[in-house]
Each structure stands twice: as structure tokens, then as C-alpha cells.
DNA sequence: TCATAAACGCAAATTATTTGCTTTTGTGAC
DNA sequence: GTCACAAAAGCAAATAATTTGCGTTTATGA
């Protein structure tokens, strides 16, 4: 990702980056996304446009950079005392946040950037949240599915529907979580095949 | 989606649309995506830039329009004589096509457009392919999962990994298909819970 | 065949982007 | 601390893209 952690983190570069990021977020509250231009951001940030062009290249990269930062989770998944419930609570909140207009815009911004590292980072943010839930479950001695399986069975369908169709409702999210948790304690299981 | 099926489908509008679409595809074979501009497309298409601006608004909408057209499936899923195998064959091909550079670019183009109808259409293309497989399975008297379940358990994880991480390999796709097919014939099932 | 309106072409005006050069400002050597 | 250096920013001119007003072409349906 462009513009992240330059070689001189304490100085002017950092100030400019912070100021530009803040300007983007400020403009986003004031106007629609499509109307935001680099000259406008530069003016808001008190910076010359060529600075932004040289550091980020184009507006997609800049918006992706800002979106990744905003998508960074700011708290630990709530602890309900049970892995399955933790996952359900987390997934409900995740689906809601990502379905919101700002959420969808941030995802779109991240995916629109040329270099895929922003998307990869976001995926890792999510994965880390789930790892926290999984680790807690393991500490309690509960069974809990692979993190990869959670990504496949819970996160992916939520994201797919947000991106390609209609946002999933609470019932659907619950069904997804149940389907994932079946991997560790199948609803109806025995020692051998019936056929 | 802008520019699709105008009110005068037989005339000049249609010719311009075809010519512009062809120009976009031609330029894509000659230069990298980021370098394609509307004036360049207009020149290639033998059209004035303002025509494109007025019909599509901006390059994202135009590229999305072209991408949707290219993502339209051009053949029926192959018939292996068995629903599960049909699904596996289809999913492998889908994963491969969508993981390719042109595939990823088309998906990105579709998702980047303002109006979400392109993404919705693409989702429907996929759904329809799966419906064909499901209908054949039903005709044969086989059990086959809900199309929605296939979207959740097979399509979504493939797409998520392509968009946010690394492309899924064949083994992973096979695992996803197996996980989906378990919905109809669980690998290990009985009449009641063990606990 | 004619009236109509949608879509296009053209060109001028505006706005965004690129680029060469200068100045500022952190950083590390001394 | 001071100085030399290089990275990043500012400025302004040049280039390129976008918007817009207006005249012209061309499907469509009466």
C-alpha cells in the first residue's frame, strides 16, 4: 500500500499523511464519494495536489489507504463465555457494519486499489478477530472449528452477499454460524454411515 | 447499469455501444488497465469522447458494463451424469477463470461501479449456472442442496479468497464442494445426537 | 413523409494530472 | 551542536481529461 509508514515516521511526511487522511474523512462527511477530488482533498488538508499525486498516485490508492485504516478493528470480540455465541455476536456485528453505506464504500475502496495488499490486510484483520475467539474457546476446553473454516463458512458468505447481492439478515447470519459450528459438533452424528 | 439497451436498440446507439465495447476490449489486449482512458477508447471506437462521458458517466461505469458482458457465461455446465461431480467440475473451472488476471480485473471492474446492478447480474449468472446443475440432479432423482447453500458454501469462499487473499487451489475447491454436498447426504449421520 | 426527440459531433471552457525545478526539513556523520 | 545529504513538499507551467453549450444527424411513430 502506498503512503504507509514512510522512512521518516516522526516528521513532516507523517504530518502530511495524517492531514490528508483526516481531510479525506472530513470530505466524506460533507459530500458524496464520487464528488471527492484530489485537489479538494489537498485544499482541505492544506497541502499541494502534487504531493498527493506523488505519494499515492491516484485517488483510488488514497481512498484504499484510508479505508484500510478505518477497517482496522478497534476492539476485541465480546466474550459471552462460549465460542459459538462469541462467533455469532461477532458475525452479527460484522455483517451490520459491513452492510452499512460507509462499510460498503470502504470495502469497495479497498478492492478498487491496484495493489491487493489492502484487501489482504483487511482479510487478516478479520482473521485475527476470529483467532481471538478461537483461542478463548480453546482455553475453555471447548471445541472450535479451524479459522479457515470460519472464513469459508461465515465470513465469505456475508461478504459475498454484501458485495454481489443483498445484505444478509440476522437469521441468515445465525444459520451460517450454526453451519460452521457443525464442523466441531455435528447436529446429528454417529459412528458410521447409514447407507 | 448505464448504456444498456437504450430505447432505440436497432440504430446508431447500438452501433456506438458495440463499437465502444469492442474498443475497450481491444485496448485491454494492448495496454495495461490503468493506462486506458476515455479519450483513447473514443479514438479507438471512432467516436467523440463526450459521447462516452454522456452515456456512461465515467470510465468505471463503462468498464463495469463491458465486464458484465464478458462475465456472462457462454456455455452450460458440463454434464458428468452426477450432480456432485457436475458441481465440482463447474467450481473448478469457475475458480480458475475468476482467479486469472483478466478474471480478477473483470470482477474488480464490476464491483467498482457506483450502481450495484452489475454485481447483482453477475451473481445471477452464477446462480443460474448452479440452477442448471441442480435441476439436472433433481431430474435424475438425486438429492441436491439448495442453490442458496451452494452460493454460501462454494461460490462465496472461492470469490472471497480471490478478492481478499490468494486464489483457492483445486484441493480447496474440492473440499468446499464436499462440504456443500454434505448438506444432502451427511458423511456420518444417525437418528439422534450423541451427547 | 414529416415532426419529434434522443443521441451524437464539435469546440470552447473548465478542471484534473503530470512534471521540472526550487525549497524545506528530517536524518545521520562528524 | 553543526553540517552534508537525501527525501519529501511546494510552486508553477505544461499537458491531458472532463464538462458543457449548441448545432446536426438519425431512429421512431404518427
XYZ file of C-alpha atoms (C1' of nucleotides) in Angstrom:
450
model
C 0.000 0.000 0.000
C 1.312 3.444 -0.900
C 1.995 6.054 1.690
C 2.136 3.804 4.722
C 4.919 4.186 7.258
C 7.416 6.141 5.250
C 11.084 6.077 6.188
C 10.738 9.124 8.399
C 7.818 8.384 10.627
C 8.250 11.255 13.064
C 8.439 14.155 10.695
C 6.729 16.090 8.013
C 5.757 13.028 5.993
C 3.763 11.712 8.894
C 2.077 15.041 9.440
C 1.130 15.279 5.783
C -0.202 11.742 5.759
C -2.295 12.346 8.850
C -3.563 15.615 7.493
C -4.510 14.058 4.147
C -6.244 11.120 5.783
C -8.180 13.470 8.014
C -9.110 15.584 5.027
C -10.483 12.577 3.194
C -12.623 11.593 6.147
C -13.819 15.141 6.601
C -14.822 15.455 2.973
C -16.611 12.119 3.131
C -18.950 13.505 5.758
C -19.650 16.563 3.655
C -20.064 15.234 0.129
C -20.754 12.092 -1.789
C -17.838 9.851 -2.551
C -17.920 10.343 -6.319
C -17.531 14.099 -5.922
C -14.306 13.936 -3.911
C -11.306 15.005 -5.951
C -7.622 15.190 -5.187
C -7.482 18.980 -5.500
C -10.344 19.168 -2.993
C -8.568 16.856 -0.586
C -5.362 18.817 -0.982
C -7.127 22.086 -0.225
C -8.807 20.595 2.847
C -5.511 19.154 4.055
C -3.552 22.349 3.426
C -1.268 20.577 1.030
C -0.469 20.921 -2.642
C -2.096 18.423 -5.014
C 1.179 17.248 -6.454
C 2.155 15.982 -3.040
C -0.816 13.646 -3.061
C -0.251 12.567 -6.640
C 3.357 11.753 -5.903
C 2.693 9.834 -2.709
C -0.448 7.931 -3.619
C -0.563 8.020 -7.396
C -4.294 8.360 -7.787
C -7.403 8.750 -5.761
C -8.198 5.028 -5.659
C -4.954 4.278 -3.883
C -5.522 7.088 -1.419
C -9.096 6.072 -0.667
C -7.993 2.464 -0.265
C -5.300 3.563 2.141
C -7.811 5.485 4.233
C -10.350 2.662 4.087
C -7.883 0.056 5.322
C -7.108 2.231 8.288
C -10.771 2.690 9.078
C -11.471 -1.023 8.725
C -8.900 -1.893 11.350
C -10.890 -3.357 14.248
C -10.804 -1.185 17.333
C -11.926 -3.681 19.898
C -11.693 -7.304 20.866
C -14.702 -9.512 20.116
C -17.033 -9.596 23.102
C -16.727 -12.549 25.437
C -20.055 -14.278 26.036
C -18.486 -17.236 27.802
C -18.959 -19.559 24.835
C -17.202 -19.829 21.494
C -20.285 -20.342 19.384
C -22.027 -17.364 20.921
C -18.917 -15.231 20.615
C -18.813 -16.070 16.941
C -22.480 -15.319 16.462
C -22.221 -11.969 18.224
C -19.141 -11.058 16.261
C -20.651 -12.125 12.921
C -23.843 -10.157 13.527
C -21.898 -7.007 14.236
C -19.551 -7.607 11.329
C -22.429 -8.112 8.904
C -24.149 -4.998 10.134
C -21.089 -2.783 9.959
C -20.060 -4.019 6.543
C -23.574 -3.741 5.144
C -23.859 -0.091 6.095
C -23.271 2.524 3.430
C -19.887 3.580 4.831
C -18.963 -0.057 5.283
C -19.752 -0.945 1.707
C -17.887 2.103 0.470
C -14.807 1.193 2.452
C -14.810 -2.345 1.114
C -15.230 -1.076 -2.394
C -12.368 1.371 -1.922
C -10.089 -1.350 -0.650
C -10.905 -3.674 -3.532
C -10.569 -0.949 -6.146
C -6.901 -0.294 -5.461
C -4.364 -1.702 -7.855
C -2.164 -3.349 -5.309
C -4.017 -6.065 -3.465
C -2.220 -5.652 -0.154
C -5.040 -3.582 1.287
C -7.556 -6.341 0.719
C -5.125 -8.830 2.159
C -4.712 -6.702 5.262
C -8.454 -6.452 5.753
C -8.784 -10.184 5.443
C -6.135 -10.512 8.133
C -7.923 -8.099 10.437
C -10.955 -10.348 10.245
C -8.915 -13.484 10.656
C -7.246 -12.095 13.753
C -10.581 -11.305 15.343
C -11.666 -14.872 14.783
C -8.392 -16.184 16.113
C -9.096 -14.364 19.347
C -12.462 -16.084 19.619
C -10.942 -19.443 18.733
C -8.147 -19.073 21.259
C -10.595 -18.232 24.024
C -12.701 -21.256 23.145
C -9.653 -23.474 23.244
C -8.654 -22.085 26.651
C -12.097 -23.003 27.940
C -11.626 -26.512 26.594
C -14.378 -26.106 24.014
C -14.174 -27.468 20.527
C -13.904 -24.807 17.853
C -13.513 -25.028 14.076
C -10.460 -24.078 12.074
C -10.148 -20.373 11.476
C -10.035 -21.151 7.754
C -13.346 -22.923 8.007
C -14.879 -19.905 9.700
C -13.568 -17.720 6.917
C -15.155 -20.043 4.369
C -18.455 -20.701 6.071
C -19.208 -17.428 7.844
C -17.097 -14.522 6.626
C -17.112 -15.312 2.913
C -20.872 -15.691 2.513
C -21.505 -12.486 4.445
C -19.068 -10.575 2.299
C -20.254 -12.134 -0.936
C -23.828 -11.169 -0.305
C -22.872 -7.631 0.648
C -20.793 -7.233 -2.496
C -22.932 -9.082 -5.006
C -26.453 -9.159 -3.712
C -28.406 -8.063 -0.717
C -27.037 -7.807 2.765
C -27.631 -10.934 4.841
C -30.200 -10.637 7.610
C -29.706 -11.775 11.201
C -31.385 -15.131 10.614
C -29.093 -15.899 7.736
C -26.012 -14.983 9.722
C -27.198 -17.256 12.511
C -27.634 -20.088 10.031
C -24.120 -19.548 8.716
C -22.652 -19.623 12.189
C -24.606 -22.769 13.012
C -23.343 -24.372 9.807
C -19.784 -23.567 10.765
C -20.129 -24.818 14.312
C -21.429 -28.113 12.985
C -17.873 -28.832 11.928
C -16.940 -29.421 15.534
C -20.165 -30.905 16.929
C -22.360 -32.200 14.136
C -26.020 -31.760 14.943
C -26.761 -35.387 14.230
C -23.778 -37.650 14.156
C -22.951 -41.256 14.848
C -20.093 -43.644 14.453
C -20.774 -44.777 10.937
C -22.584 -44.191 7.726
C -26.224 -45.124 7.463
C -26.047 -46.340 3.860
C -26.280 -0.055 -15.468
C -25.677 2.811 -17.884
C -25.774 2.350 -21.598
C -27.556 -0.943 -21.719
C -30.419 -1.479 -24.132
C -31.261 2.104 -24.913
C -34.685 2.996 -26.214
C -33.556 2.634 -29.810
C -31.853 -0.709 -29.956
C -31.607 -1.066 -33.707
C -29.917 2.151 -34.610
C -26.965 4.357 -34.092
C -26.967 3.983 -30.323
C -26.487 0.265 -30.648
C -23.698 0.706 -33.146
C -21.914 3.171 -30.894
C -22.291 0.899 -27.904
C -20.909 -2.084 -29.786
C -18.063 -0.052 -31.154
C -17.151 1.327 -27.739
C -17.306 -2.081 -26.101
C -15.106 -3.516 -28.823
C -12.687 -0.626 -28.422
C -12.383 -1.285 -24.696
C -11.627 -4.937 -25.274
C -9.142 -4.119 -27.998
C -7.291 -1.645 -25.799
C -7.225 -4.142 -22.954
C -5.187 -6.503 -25.079
C -2.761 -3.728 -25.982
C -2.161 -1.873 -22.735
C -2.492 -2.215 -19.008
C -5.837 -1.433 -17.476
C -4.721 1.638 -15.563
C -3.492 3.281 -18.767
C -6.823 3.084 -20.577
C -8.506 6.470 -20.814
C -11.797 7.598 -22.236
C -10.202 9.698 -24.971
C -8.190 6.632 -26.018
C -11.307 4.469 -26.097
C -13.145 7.140 -28.065
C -10.363 7.325 -30.627
C -10.264 3.544 -30.992
C -14.030 3.401 -31.355
C -14.201 6.272 -33.831
C -16.413 8.253 -31.527
C -16.107 11.553 -29.748
C -15.199 11.440 -26.029
C -18.238 13.411 -24.978
C -20.440 10.645 -26.310
C -18.871 8.247 -23.857
C -18.994 10.693 -20.991
C -22.665 11.339 -21.609
C -23.652 7.709 -21.945
C -21.574 6.096 -19.242
C -20.582 8.966 -16.992
C -17.096 7.787 -16.177
C -14.670 5.063 -17.031
C -15.629 2.866 -14.077
C -19.183 2.571 -15.310
C -18.034 1.786 -18.817
C -15.527 -0.828 -17.703
C -18.155 -2.371 -15.444
C -20.574 -2.510 -18.341
C -18.025 -4.287 -20.514
C -17.003 -6.629 -17.708
C -20.564 -7.739 -17.027
C -20.971 -8.616 -20.652
C -17.766 -10.611 -20.665
C -18.683 -12.411 -17.467
C -21.896 -13.700 -18.955
C -21.465 -17.482 -19.144
C -21.291 -18.769 -22.688
C -21.989 -22.413 -22.074
C -23.998 -24.770 -19.964
C -22.161 -26.563 -17.123
C -20.851 -29.894 -18.344
C -22.944 -32.950 -17.566
C -20.938 -35.681 -15.858
C -24.004 -37.746 -15.027
C -23.934 -36.824 -11.358
C -24.810 -33.614 -9.507
C -21.862 -33.596 -7.162
C -19.402 -34.132 -9.973
C -21.117 -31.518 -12.109
C -20.734 -29.060 -9.281
C -17.105 -29.956 -8.740
C -16.266 -29.583 -12.410
C -18.105 -26.304 -12.610
C -16.494 -24.922 -9.435
C -13.005 -25.843 -10.589
C -13.472 -24.047 -13.851
C -15.110 -21.083 -12.167
C -12.275 -20.740 -9.673
C -9.705 -20.936 -12.395
C -11.364 -18.408 -14.680
C -12.023 -15.943 -11.903
C -8.522 -16.270 -10.486
C -6.883 -15.389 -13.770
C -5.660 -11.855 -14.290
C -8.454 -10.944 -16.717
C -10.956 -12.632 -14.414
C -9.855 -10.651 -11.401
C -9.864 -7.445 -13.390
C -13.386 -8.045 -14.594
C -14.622 -8.701 -11.084
C -12.904 -5.602 -9.841
C -14.439 -3.557 -12.634
C -17.897 -4.835 -11.830
C -17.551 -4.092 -8.133
C -16.064 -0.653 -8.713
C -19.130 0.750 -10.424
C -21.397 3.017 -8.474
C -24.615 1.248 -9.238
C -24.611 -2.263 -7.884
C -26.741 -3.806 -10.594
C -23.714 -5.157 -12.437
C -22.590 -7.140 -9.417
C -26.120 -8.360 -8.931
C -26.262 -9.532 -12.543
C -23.012 -11.424 -12.194
C -24.269 -13.112 -9.077
C -27.333 -14.149 -11.050
C -25.255 -15.561 -13.882
C -23.550 -17.805 -11.362
C -26.786 -18.718 -9.681
C -28.334 -19.687 -12.987
C -25.455 -21.987 -13.818
C -25.928 -23.716 -10.494
C -29.655 -23.931 -11.041
C -28.989 -25.857 -14.227
C -26.871 -28.348 -12.318
C -29.458 -28.606 -9.556
C -32.311 -29.131 -11.993
C -30.447 -31.923 -13.767
C -29.732 -33.591 -10.434
C -33.380 -33.399 -9.497
C -34.417 -34.899 -12.834
C -32.117 -37.816 -12.140
C -33.746 -38.241 -8.757
C -30.605 -37.284 -6.877
C -30.572 -35.167 -3.773
C -29.019 -31.773 -4.265
C -28.616 -28.826 -1.901
C -30.406 -25.515 -2.110
C -28.910 -23.147 -4.641
C -28.504 -20.631 -1.826
C -26.459 -23.122 0.121
C -24.183 -23.646 -2.863
C -23.736 -19.902 -3.143
C -22.796 -19.765 0.534
C -20.610 -22.817 0.745
C -18.920 -22.949 -2.656
C -19.198 -19.719 -4.615
C -18.681 -17.270 -1.761
C -15.488 -18.780 -0.383
C -13.978 -19.015 -3.839
C -14.773 -15.396 -4.563
C -13.692 -14.188 -1.140
C -10.302 -15.783 -1.465
C -9.809 -14.393 -4.938
C -10.732 -10.900 -3.827
C -9.097 -10.782 -0.408
C -6.363 -13.368 -0.346
C -4.847 -15.965 -2.545
C -6.730 -17.922 -5.157
C -8.059 -21.249 -3.892
C -6.315 -24.360 -5.206
C -8.051 -27.415 -6.612
C -7.924 -29.298 -3.319
C -9.616 -26.469 -1.528
C -12.345 -26.199 -4.115
C -12.925 -29.931 -3.800
C -13.236 -29.564 -0.040
C -15.756 -26.768 -0.453
C -17.856 -28.825 -2.828
C -17.720 -31.791 -0.483
C -18.796 -29.568 2.387
C -21.758 -28.341 0.391
C -22.806 -31.809 -0.717
C -22.818 -32.921 2.911
C -25.967 -30.900 3.293
C -27.857 -33.516 1.356
C -26.033 -36.687 2.395
C -24.071 -36.131 5.585
C -20.887 -38.152 5.667
C -21.638 -39.549 9.060
C -25.198 -39.243 10.283
C -27.587 -41.022 12.565
C -31.013 -40.559 14.049
C -30.069 -38.603 17.121
C -27.429 -36.625 18.918
C -24.596 -38.461 20.585
C -24.378 -36.179 23.637
C -43.312 11.830 -45.486
C -42.928 14.611 -41.662
C -42.434 16.102 -36.820
C -40.054 14.940 -32.795
C -36.728 13.864 -29.536
C -32.811 11.130 -28.441
C -28.173 10.699 -29.302
C -24.076 12.308 -31.463
C -20.235 15.640 -33.046
C -17.690 19.711 -32.350
C -15.279 23.128 -29.888
C -14.642 26.121 -26.054
C -14.228 26.329 -21.087
C -13.080 24.186 -17.010
C -10.745 21.075 -14.148
C -7.505 17.487 -13.087
C -2.895 15.463 -13.669
C 1.971 15.462 -14.707
C 6.458 17.295 -14.489
C 10.730 20.149 -13.892
C 12.754 22.786 -10.649
C 13.345 25.002 -6.039
C 12.860 24.955 -1.121
C 12.078 22.840 3.221
C 13.150 19.501 6.639
C 14.309 15.177 8.932
C 18.498 12.082 9.482
C 22.991 10.537 10.416
C 28.059 11.629 10.362
C 31.334 14.262 12.432
C 25.789 21.197 18.095
C 26.782 21.718 13.026
C 26.847 20.168 8.527
C 26.074 17.454 4.364
C 22.691 14.729 2.365
C 18.561 12.973 0.607
C 13.636 12.509 0.917
C 9.580 14.856 0.581
C 6.974 19.118 -0.179
C 5.869 23.488 -2.654
C 5.253 26.028 -6.836
C 4.093 26.847 -11.480
C 3.951 25.691 -16.246
C 2.587 22.189 -19.490
C -0.360 18.560 -20.699
C -4.449 15.831 -20.530
C -9.070 14.791 -19.179
C -13.802 16.262 -18.295
C -17.777 19.206 -18.772
C -20.906 21.895 -21.305
C -23.499 24.651 -24.805
C -25.085 24.337 -29.232
C -25.814 22.740 -33.877
C -26.513 18.356 -36.613
C -27.745 13.694 -37.501
C -30.936 9.922 -37.237
C -34.294 6.465 -35.405
C -39.186 6.373 -34.352
C -44.057 6.770 -34.728
C -47.813 9.497 -36.311
